[in-house]
Amino acid sequence: MSGAAASLAAPKVFGNAHRFESNPATREVPWVRWTILSLGLAFFALFLVLPLVAVFTEALRKGFGVYFAALLEPDALSALKLTLIAAAIAVPLNLVFGVFAAWAVAKFDFRGKQLLVTLIDLPFSVSPVVAGLIYVLMFGAQGWFGPWLSEHDLKIVFAVPGIVLATVFVTFPFVARELIPLMEAQGREEEEAAAVLGASGWQTFWHVTLPNVKWGLLYGVILCNARAMGEFGAVSVVSGHIRGLTNTLPLHVEILYNEYQFAAAFAVASLLALLALVTLGLKTFVEWRQAQAHALHND
Amino acid sequence: MSAVLAPSSAASAVAVTRPDASPRKPRRVLPGFGLSLGVTIAYLSLLVLIPLSAVFLKSSTLGIDAFWSAVTSPRVLASYRLSFGMSLLAALLNSVFGLLLAWSLVRYSFPGRKLVDALIDLPFALPTAVAGIALTALYAKNGWLGSLLEPLGVKVAFTPLGVLVALTFIGLPFVVRTVQPVLEDLDTELEEAAASLGAHRWQTVRHVVLPILTPALLTGFALAFARAVGEYGSVIFIAGNLPMVSEITPLMIITKLEQYDYAGATAIAAVMLVISFVLLLGINGLQAWSARSRGVGAGTKR
């Protein structure tokens, strides 16, 4: 669901507001305008800007020495490593799935398509805590496969595989839901022409479909990656909080915070906040490129 | 959900019927239908559907009485009240201020407009744990905002109000991002017509613009509400987690798990899952409505 608000399928027209402001029929009297603007921006500053500023201020409260010490501590580094591993597995998996799903949904008609699309979106509407719980029910000591796993000395829950599974679950729809509307909007004619001219399925995808959807694909990957690296609830349930072993960066933040190591907790948090800002920057760039490509296409 | 937003391409040719082939079996021009649908369904089943069904199977082993007492114990009931009450309030706050923000972003030019627009999505990109500790630092007794509110007798951190603050933060982008494109698409001719017929600006907004925005506004409200009900990471730091007072429902699942009460945890999870399904269906319906009325509201501009 979180993706519902962000999609490249309908290219964003961030037009200039001038066309509304210069038109007497669509503008408000100055005091109304200022009230709306200041209420909206005050809410924005209070709920979005202040928390962001607080992260960096708290992180640097005890100086750069403490800041970098917190980032370079072995537990923090191993949390960083696990976060990168989880994202490095979850993002490509969901990318491949997204491409397959979008190809099936956008290029063919079949019964139950709408249901399939709804089911793909399902992980967005499931609470992260429930997302973690389902893997405990499957692979935990008392779970379906628990006895079999312990017989074979395998560990999924409270170990790295569980963290990867939970991450895959919460990031499941990102690429698919970005690609499906985009590939539906592109239609099928170009691919059909390629196929009729003798291109293989792979050639058609690589040379015809992919160039058309590359920005949407990248967009989905960026959002998927941000969520994969930042997931907390689902990962928290399956991790077992073993320091240096099953801690991701967000879980490390929680541990430090609960131990009253606030400066260190905020230092690690600032790393994740930077990741969020880079994500937003990339996202804005991709939206801009997509709008450009769209404008060129329409000319 | 996404399919609803996209123009239907069903009209384009999918299958070409060969004259010599049986007329009931259309031949698909594009390859890979079986493979792509097969992979999609297999992956979806293995990772999402089968694990989710574990919740229902596990709760069905409980028996009705045990299930009922697990999901209606006083502490759990208090958590529903808090989770749903605060999610509703947060979604309402976001509807009002999200509309004002979307309006400002589309209709007014002001310095930093592009930056504000890009930052609106921060709650999607910022890990929830980071948001949680940042909000707690702000609203704690010695925090920037907490120290201002404390003398007024308003306590936010470690009270239900803190839950409201966290849920408002994570729901903020939904309303802005569902209303904003509808406002952008809105044809100015409608307002010009209203004005030329002698309507005051407020009358025009009230009777012409707001009805067109209503489906999008409701969709944004429902999305923010659904997200808030399941939220965990940003809330647990600021809530204080006092039993009967500031425990949210997802936390109850964690608490039961930590007590090795797997059946109890699963029962609550089943309740939450059913609620998520209902909300998902409702949101699907709202988005379909929104897409339809958007087709009416948007003019010939593009």
XYZ file of C-alpha atoms in Angstrom:
601
model
C 0.000 0.000 0.000
C 2.761 2.411 0.701
C 3.498 2.334 -2.977
C 0.022 3.516 -3.790
C 1.161 7.028 -3.293
C 4.213 6.713 -5.461
C 4.014 5.484 -8.991
C 5.629 6.463 -12.225
C 2.798 5.052 -14.290
C 1.035 8.362 -14.377
C 3.971 10.711 -14.872
C 3.940 13.405 -12.308
C 3.132 16.791 -13.689
C 4.693 19.014 -11.114
C 3.545 21.977 -13.112
C 4.139 25.498 -11.984
C 1.493 26.951 -9.814
C 1.472 30.101 -11.894
C -1.418 28.965 -14.054
C -3.602 28.840 -10.944
C -2.236 32.015 -9.364
C -2.649 34.179 -12.443
C -6.242 33.104 -12.962
C -8.748 35.106 -10.898
C -11.138 32.145 -10.907
C -8.682 29.719 -9.289
C -6.895 31.807 -6.696
C -7.761 32.687 -3.140
C -7.612 36.080 -1.461
C -4.177 36.672 0.091
C -5.099 36.026 3.714
C -6.723 32.678 2.879
C -3.723 31.727 0.789
C -1.327 32.595 3.595
C -3.379 30.706 6.158
C -3.478 27.537 4.038
C 0.204 27.811 3.180
C 1.366 28.430 6.733
C -0.843 25.729 8.271
C 0.344 23.182 5.712
C 3.989 24.115 6.025
C 3.840 24.288 9.838
C 2.483 20.737 9.902
C 5.215 19.694 7.464
C 7.948 21.292 9.580
C 6.598 19.916 12.856
C 6.133 16.317 11.701
C 8.806 15.835 9.043
C 11.600 18.378 9.296
C 11.992 18.478 13.080
C 12.405 14.683 13.537
C 14.959 14.631 10.731
C 16.933 17.490 12.267
C 16.665 15.842 15.691
C 18.323 12.651 14.401
C 21.441 14.495 13.256
C 21.580 16.857 16.246
C 21.312 14.024 18.754
C 23.863 11.985 16.789
C 26.466 14.736 16.987
C 25.641 15.880 20.500
C 28.758 14.277 21.958
C 31.008 15.254 19.087
C 32.449 13.564 16.053
C 34.676 11.259 18.113
C 31.749 9.464 19.738
C 29.846 9.592 16.451
C 32.445 7.741 14.434
C 33.293 5.392 17.308
C 29.641 4.291 17.358
C 29.682 3.654 13.617
C 32.961 1.760 13.606
C 32.245 -0.445 16.616
C 32.324 -4.186 15.648
C 28.647 -4.784 16.486
C 27.626 -1.840 14.329
C 29.762 -3.077 11.453
C 28.332 -6.585 11.638
C 24.810 -5.092 11.755
C 25.682 -3.063 8.667
C 26.970 -6.209 6.985
C 23.786 -8.149 7.740
C 21.626 -5.259 6.528
C 23.547 -5.226 3.245
C 23.295 -9.022 2.902
C 19.543 -9.016 3.499
C 19.009 -6.248 0.946
C 21.403 -7.887 -1.531
C 19.272 -11.039 -1.495
C 15.791 -9.564 -1.130
C 16.040 -6.843 -3.773
C 17.235 -9.032 -6.717
C 14.730 -11.760 -5.804
C 11.835 -9.328 -5.788
C 13.171 -7.635 -8.902
C 13.101 -10.904 -10.856
C 9.691 -11.738 -9.431
C 8.412 -8.267 -10.300
C 9.481 -8.615 -13.924
C 7.834 -12.045 -14.265
C 4.653 -10.875 -12.567
C 4.429 -7.704 -14.662
C 5.016 -9.670 -17.870
C 2.230 -12.116 -17.011
C -0.245 -9.460 -15.882
C 0.451 -6.748 -18.448
C 1.004 -8.785 -21.600
C -1.687 -11.443 -21.284
C -5.339 -11.731 -20.379
C -6.431 -14.458 -18.049
C -9.081 -15.224 -15.525
C -8.402 -14.040 -11.972
C -5.942 -11.342 -13.015
C -7.440 -8.735 -10.695
C -7.257 -11.188 -7.808
C -3.604 -11.898 -8.574
C -2.777 -8.184 -8.569
C -4.550 -7.756 -5.233
C -2.671 -10.717 -3.758
C 0.661 -9.293 -4.919
C -0.196 -6.131 -2.960
C -1.113 -8.106 0.131
C 2.224 -7.820 1.991
C 1.780 -4.028 2.095
C -1.383 -4.328 4.142
C -0.088 -6.927 6.582
C 1.358 -5.572 9.822
C 5.149 -6.058 9.904
C 4.768 -7.915 13.198
C 2.419 -10.438 11.571
C 4.888 -10.733 8.667
C 7.558 -11.849 11.113
C 5.189 -14.098 13.033
C 4.225 -16.182 9.991
C 7.817 -17.356 9.538
C 8.074 -18.203 13.231
C 4.935 -20.322 12.792
C 6.496 -22.063 9.785
C 10.100 -22.507 10.844
C 10.220 -21.875 14.620
C 10.918 -24.631 17.156
C 7.173 -25.281 17.508
C 6.432 -24.522 13.858
C 5.450 -26.767 10.963
C 9.008 -27.479 9.892
C 10.580 -26.938 13.327
C 11.203 -30.610 14.233
C 12.542 -31.438 10.768
C 14.844 -28.406 10.795
C 16.281 -29.194 14.212
C 16.849 -32.830 13.171
C 18.953 -31.602 10.285
C 20.610 -28.942 12.411
C 19.238 -26.097 10.308
C 18.220 -22.738 11.710
C 15.960 -20.300 9.939
C 14.209 -18.338 12.661
C 16.509 -16.440 15.040
C 19.155 -16.703 12.320
C 20.113 -14.952 9.099
C 17.749 -16.891 6.748
C 14.750 -15.761 8.797
C 15.842 -12.140 8.518
C 16.207 -12.512 4.760
C 12.759 -14.158 4.490
C 11.080 -11.412 6.513
C 12.821 -8.777 4.399
C 11.700 -10.462 1.176
C 8.124 -10.515 2.480
C 7.874 -6.834 3.386
C 9.512 -5.697 0.133
C 7.641 -8.220 -2.009
C 5.329 -5.890 -4.028
C 7.580 -2.882 -4.690
C 8.985 -3.716 -8.144
C 5.906 -5.599 -9.355
C 3.453 -2.833 -8.496
C 5.685 -0.255 -10.179
C 6.076 -2.293 -13.368
C 2.526 -3.616 -13.786
C 0.753 -0.299 -14.466
C 3.689 0.972 -16.508
C 3.797 -2.099 -18.758
C 0.013 -2.105 -19.074
C 0.121 1.505 -20.198
C 2.790 0.657 -22.802
C 0.442 -1.811 -24.443
C 1.505 -4.895 -26.346
C 1.923 -3.725 -29.935
C 5.676 -3.183 -29.812
C 6.353 -6.608 -28.323
C 3.971 -8.248 -30.757
C 5.733 -6.564 -33.682
C 9.078 -7.848 -32.398
C 7.683 -11.350 -31.998
C 6.177 -11.335 -35.485
C 9.539 -10.197 -36.886
C 11.100 -13.279 -35.343
C 12.619 -12.020 -32.113
C 12.859 -14.552 -29.308
C 11.068 -13.884 -26.043
C 14.283 -12.874 -24.352
C 15.298 -10.547 -27.206
C 11.861 -8.961 -27.135
C 12.081 -8.319 -23.435
C 15.661 -7.082 -23.496
C 15.454 -4.796 -26.550
C 11.806 -3.717 -26.598
C 10.215 -3.935 -23.151
C 13.126 -3.104 -20.879
C 14.112 0.207 -22.542
C 10.497 1.316 -22.161
C 10.239 0.551 -18.460
C 13.798 1.066 -17.237
C 13.002 4.130 -15.137
C 10.034 2.442 -13.534
C 12.188 -0.573 -12.784
C 14.861 1.580 -11.184
C 12.192 3.424 -9.204
C 10.826 0.192 -7.822
C 14.315 -1.038 -6.951
C 15.142 2.188 -5.078
C 11.980 1.999 -2.951
C 12.423 -1.743 -2.431
C 15.993 -1.241 -1.262
C 15.088 1.527 1.186
C 12.454 -0.644 2.819
C 14.745 -3.709 2.816
C 17.477 -1.846 4.665
C 15.125 -0.082 7.058
C 12.632 -2.792 8.021
C 12.217 -3.106 11.748
C 9.069 -4.869 12.968
C 9.166 -8.013 10.841
C 12.901 -8.463 11.257
C 12.623 -7.854 14.984
C 10.241 -10.799 15.410
C 12.465 -13.309 13.577
C 15.881 -12.053 14.661
C 16.226 -13.159 18.265
C 18.378 -10.044 18.800
C 21.717 -11.834 18.913
C 24.382 -9.166 18.914
C 26.938 -9.449 16.165
C 24.955 -12.283 14.577
C 21.334 -11.458 13.850
C 21.229 -7.707 14.244
C 20.480 -5.422 11.366
C 21.098 -1.682 11.594
C 17.548 -0.788 12.709
C 17.691 -3.496 15.393
C 21.097 -2.234 16.489
C 19.563 1.226 16.907
C 16.929 -0.255 19.204
C 19.459 -2.148 21.334
C 21.675 0.905 21.789
C 18.647 3.055 22.598
C 17.331 0.609 25.191
C 20.788 0.574 26.785
C 20.601 4.371 27.112
C 23.494 4.826 24.685
C 21.561 7.637 23.021
C 24.427 9.283 21.121
C 25.470 5.936 19.645
C 21.862 4.994 18.820
C 21.344 8.280 16.992
C 24.709 7.940 15.240
C 23.625 4.629 13.712
C 20.158 6.120 13.087
C 21.736 9.039 11.226
C 23.294 6.550 8.817
C 19.808 5.211 8.065
C 18.448 8.754 7.793
C 21.156 9.528 5.225
C 20.069 6.443 3.317
C 16.509 7.794 3.364
C 17.638 11.170 2.031
C 19.677 9.539 -0.751
C 16.612 7.430 -1.588
C 14.425 10.527 -1.847
C 17.054 12.267 -3.995
C 17.304 9.340 -6.402
C 13.542 9.023 -6.470
C 13.117 12.690 -7.411
C 15.779 12.306 -10.110
C 14.051 9.265 -11.615
C 10.689 11.048 -11.574
C 12.286 13.955 -13.417
C 13.869 11.682 -16.029
C 10.578 9.849 -16.502
C 8.687 13.122 -16.967
C 11.292 14.168 -19.557
C 11.038 10.865 -21.399
C 7.277 11.172 -21.327
C 7.371 14.728 -22.688
C 9.711 13.626 -25.518
C 7.416 10.734 -26.303
C 4.422 13.026 -26.587
C 6.106 15.615 -28.830
C -4.840 -1.987 -6.692
C -2.394 -0.722 -9.229
C -4.286 -2.148 -12.131
C -7.161 0.104 -11.276
C -5.051 3.190 -11.807
C -3.715 2.168 -15.186
C -5.653 2.596 -18.365
C -7.004 -0.694 -19.488
C -5.133 -2.187 -22.361
C -7.528 -5.055 -22.706
C -8.584 -3.675 -26.027
C -5.209 -4.306 -27.606
C -4.849 -7.523 -29.480
C -3.790 -10.378 -27.283
C -4.498 -13.417 -29.213
C -4.734 -13.962 -32.872
C -6.955 -16.768 -33.952
C -5.508 -18.859 -36.722
C -8.123 -19.863 -39.241
C -6.888 -23.439 -39.294
C -6.709 -23.818 -35.544
C -9.635 -24.683 -33.387
C -11.525 -21.416 -32.874
C -11.769 -21.961 -29.138
C -8.052 -22.054 -28.559
C -6.501 -18.649 -29.305
C -2.805 -18.603 -30.094
C -0.822 -16.061 -28.120
C 1.683 -14.045 -30.108
C 3.934 -13.211 -27.159
C 5.912 -15.982 -25.546
C 6.373 -16.717 -21.871
C 2.825 -16.740 -20.537
C 3.110 -20.109 -18.826
C 6.568 -19.418 -17.462
C 5.876 -15.930 -16.120
C 2.515 -16.794 -14.577
C 3.952 -20.019 -13.165
C 6.891 -18.270 -11.524
C 4.612 -15.527 -10.187
C 2.125 -17.907 -8.624
C 4.802 -20.238 -7.224
C 6.787 -17.408 -5.634
C 3.647 -15.727 -4.303
C 2.379 -18.984 -2.800
C 5.667 -20.013 -1.203
C 6.523 -16.669 0.341
C 3.175 -15.060 1.047
C 0.089 -17.242 0.763
C 1.253 -20.444 2.492
C 2.972 -18.601 5.381
C -0.117 -16.395 5.858
C -2.378 -19.435 5.887
C -0.279 -20.718 8.813
C -1.879 -18.007 10.946
C -5.374 -19.320 10.300
C -4.441 -22.988 10.562
C -2.614 -22.422 13.833
C -5.510 -20.423 15.320
C -7.994 -23.089 14.252
C -6.184 -25.598 16.502
C -7.045 -23.386 19.463
C -10.739 -24.121 19.655
C -13.383 -21.425 19.653
C -13.441 -20.735 23.385
C -9.691 -20.418 23.738
C -9.523 -18.287 20.603
C -12.274 -16.005 21.818
C -10.760 -15.506 25.247
C -7.335 -14.844 23.677
C -8.641 -12.097 21.413
C -11.012 -10.526 23.946
C -8.944 -10.416 27.108
C -9.193 -6.955 28.718
C -5.599 -6.049 27.921
C -6.060 -6.980 24.253
C -9.372 -5.101 24.061
C -7.642 -2.015 25.454
C -5.001 -2.381 22.744
C -7.679 -2.464 20.004
C -9.223 0.699 21.401
C -5.871 2.449 21.399
C -4.718 1.174 17.996
C -7.976 1.883 16.181
C -8.780 5.110 18.011
C -5.397 6.655 17.449
C -5.143 5.377 13.870
C -8.495 7.009 13.146
C -7.435 10.302 14.722
C -4.075 10.238 12.935
C -5.736 9.554 9.584
C -8.172 12.440 10.241
C -5.326 14.826 11.100
C -3.514 13.714 7.969
C -6.619 14.240 5.860
C -7.007 17.851 6.981
C -3.366 18.865 6.854
C -2.561 16.611 3.905
C -5.228 18.399 1.893
C -3.801 21.804 2.875
C -0.295 20.624 1.939
C -1.384 19.149 -1.386
C -3.282 22.357 -2.134
C -0.225 24.484 -1.291
C 2.086 22.309 -3.397
C -0.137 22.399 -6.471
C -1.613 25.869 -6.378
C 0.886 28.175 -4.703
C 4.421 28.961 -5.697
C 6.723 29.494 -2.754
C 10.454 29.134 -2.268
C 11.516 25.568 -1.533
C 8.382 24.089 -3.069
C 10.286 21.334 -4.879
C 12.206 20.445 -1.725
C 8.997 20.196 0.305
C 7.491 18.043 -2.423
C 10.460 15.645 -2.358
C 10.541 15.452 1.449
C 6.842 14.559 1.766
C 7.806 10.929 1.130
C 10.261 10.879 4.041
C 8.053 8.583 6.182
C 8.195 5.993 3.368
C 11.981 6.158 3.194
C 12.973 6.671 6.824
C 13.217 3.411 8.796
C 10.461 3.334 11.388
C 12.851 2.743 14.284
C 14.692 5.947 13.398
C 11.430 7.875 13.293
C 10.475 6.349 16.634
C 13.581 7.412 18.534
C 13.631 10.842 16.853
C 10.024 11.579 17.849
C 10.695 10.322 21.368
C 13.721 12.621 21.659
C 11.595 15.576 20.500
C 8.635 14.965 22.800
C 10.418 13.663 25.894
C 10.410 15.910 28.962
C 13.747 17.476 28.065
C 13.207 17.435 24.295
C 12.713 20.478 22.049
C 8.932 20.118 21.952
C 8.452 18.211 25.189
C 10.060 20.995 27.212
C 7.612 23.489 25.668
C 4.540 21.314 26.257
C 5.442 20.113 29.753
C 4.747 23.482 31.473
C 1.320 23.510 29.784
C 0.572 20.159 31.398
C 0.638 18.286 28.085
C 2.560 15.031 28.169
C 3.154 13.410 24.803
C 5.990 10.908 25.134
C 5.040 7.674 26.924
C 1.283 8.419 26.709
C -1.416 7.605 24.117
C -0.753 11.055 22.637
C 2.708 9.818 21.694
C 1.081 6.976 19.755
C -0.968 9.590 17.886
C 2.158 11.602 17.016
C 3.989 8.544 15.646
C 0.979 7.357 13.615
C 0.490 10.850 12.209
C 4.125 10.890 11.089
C 3.970 7.584 9.231
C 0.600 8.340 7.587
C 1.441 11.822 6.349
C 2.394 11.069 2.716
C -0.712 9.033 1.891
C -3.276 11.833 1.715
C -0.892 14.307 0.066
C 0.093 11.812 -2.617
C -3.438 10.685 -3.430
C -4.932 14.203 -3.524
C -2.033 15.966 -5.277
C -2.368 14.327 -8.731
C -6.132 14.882 -8.775
C -5.619 18.565 -8.004
C -2.974 18.792 -10.756
C -5.354 17.232 -13.262
C -8.290 19.370 -12.276
C -9.497 21.464 -15.150
C -9.520 25.188 -14.329
C -12.542 25.612 -16.597
C -14.816 24.166 -13.921
C -13.804 26.865 -11.462
C -13.955 29.521 -14.171
C -17.488 28.457 -14.991
C -18.477 28.582 -11.322
C -16.916 32.022 -10.918
C -18.560 33.381 -14.050
C -21.909 32.182 -12.762
C -21.338 34.350 -9.721
C -20.155 31.827 -7.121
C -17.933 33.053 -4.323
C -14.526 31.414 -4.106
C -15.605 29.424 -1.037
C -18.777 28.264 -2.771
C -16.730 27.130 -5.763
C -14.299 25.215 -3.577
C -17.050 23.734 -1.434
C -19.412 22.681 -4.234
C -17.117 22.165 -7.233
C -13.595 21.305 -6.123
C -14.126 19.354 -2.894
C -16.640 16.868 -4.376
C -14.078 15.992 -7.063
C -11.391 15.527 -4.408
C -13.563 13.422 -2.088
C -12.763 9.941 -3.502
C -9.020 10.649 -3.454
C -9.271 12.130 0.017
C -11.115 9.056 1.294
C -8.591 6.755 -0.374
C -5.724 8.617 1.287
C -7.549 8.476 4.619
C -8.084 4.718 4.306
C -4.479 4.093 3.263
C -3.154 6.131 6.192
C -5.526 4.348 8.578
C -4.596 0.871 7.319
C -0.900 1.638 7.606
C -1.342 3.054 11.115
C -3.240 0.043 12.458
C -0.362 -2.319 11.693
C 2.493 0.051 12.535
C 5.005 -1.085 15.123
C 8.514 0.382 14.832
C 7.822 4.080 15.173
C 5.272 3.632 17.966
C 6.943 1.400 20.529
C 9.653 3.898 21.439
C 7.332 6.833 22.126
C 4.341 4.912 23.521
C 5.809 3.865 26.841
C 3.915 0.576 26.424
C 1.945 0.621 29.681
C -0.518 -2.280 29.871
C -4.139 -1.126 29.410
C -2.959 2.429 28.634
C -0.472 2.692 25.799
C -0.009 -0.785 24.344
C -0.810 -1.096 20.633
C -2.166 -4.346 19.179
C 0.986 -5.335 17.239
C 2.905 -5.025 20.514
C 0.464 -7.466 22.133
C 1.525 -10.052 19.520
C 5.193 -9.495 20.395
C 4.454 -9.673 24.123
C 2.660 -13.012 23.727
C 5.500 -14.348 21.591
C 8.029 -13.383 24.239
C 5.969 -15.365 26.769
C 6.050 -18.337 24.350
C 2.261 -18.040 24.023
C 2.352 -18.807 20.290
C -1.338 -19.681 20.101
C -2.372 -16.416 21.763
C -0.079 -14.391 19.516
C -1.444 -16.140 16.448
C -5.052 -15.553 17.472
C -4.472 -11.788 17.693
C -2.567 -11.927 14.411
C -5.572 -13.640 12.792
C -7.834 -10.800 13.945
C -5.405 -8.235 12.535
C -5.118 -10.130 9.248
C -8.888 -10.227 8.788
C -9.024 -6.487 9.436
C -6.216 -5.934 6.894
C -8.112 -7.948 4.284
C -11.281 -5.942 4.854
C -9.349 -2.663 4.632
C -7.569 -3.850 1.471
C -10.900 -4.630 -0.184
C -12.326 -1.291 0.914
C -9.305 0.570 -0.420
C -9.560 -1.294 -3.731
C -13.146 -0.154 -4.037
C -12.264 3.425 -3.124
C -9.452 3.523 -5.671
C -11.746 2.249 -8.388
C -14.218 5.000 -7.478
C -11.412 7.537 -7.388
C -10.142 6.487 -10.820
C -13.642 6.723 -12.271
C -14.422 10.153 -10.892
C -10.960 11.325 -11.865
C -11.831 10.467 -15.424
C -14.834 12.762 -15.070
C -13.035 15.534 -13.218
C -10.039 15.765 -15.503
C -10.658 17.654 -18.653
C -9.051 17.611 -22.035
C -5.915 19.294 -20.790
C -3.398 16.637 -21.803
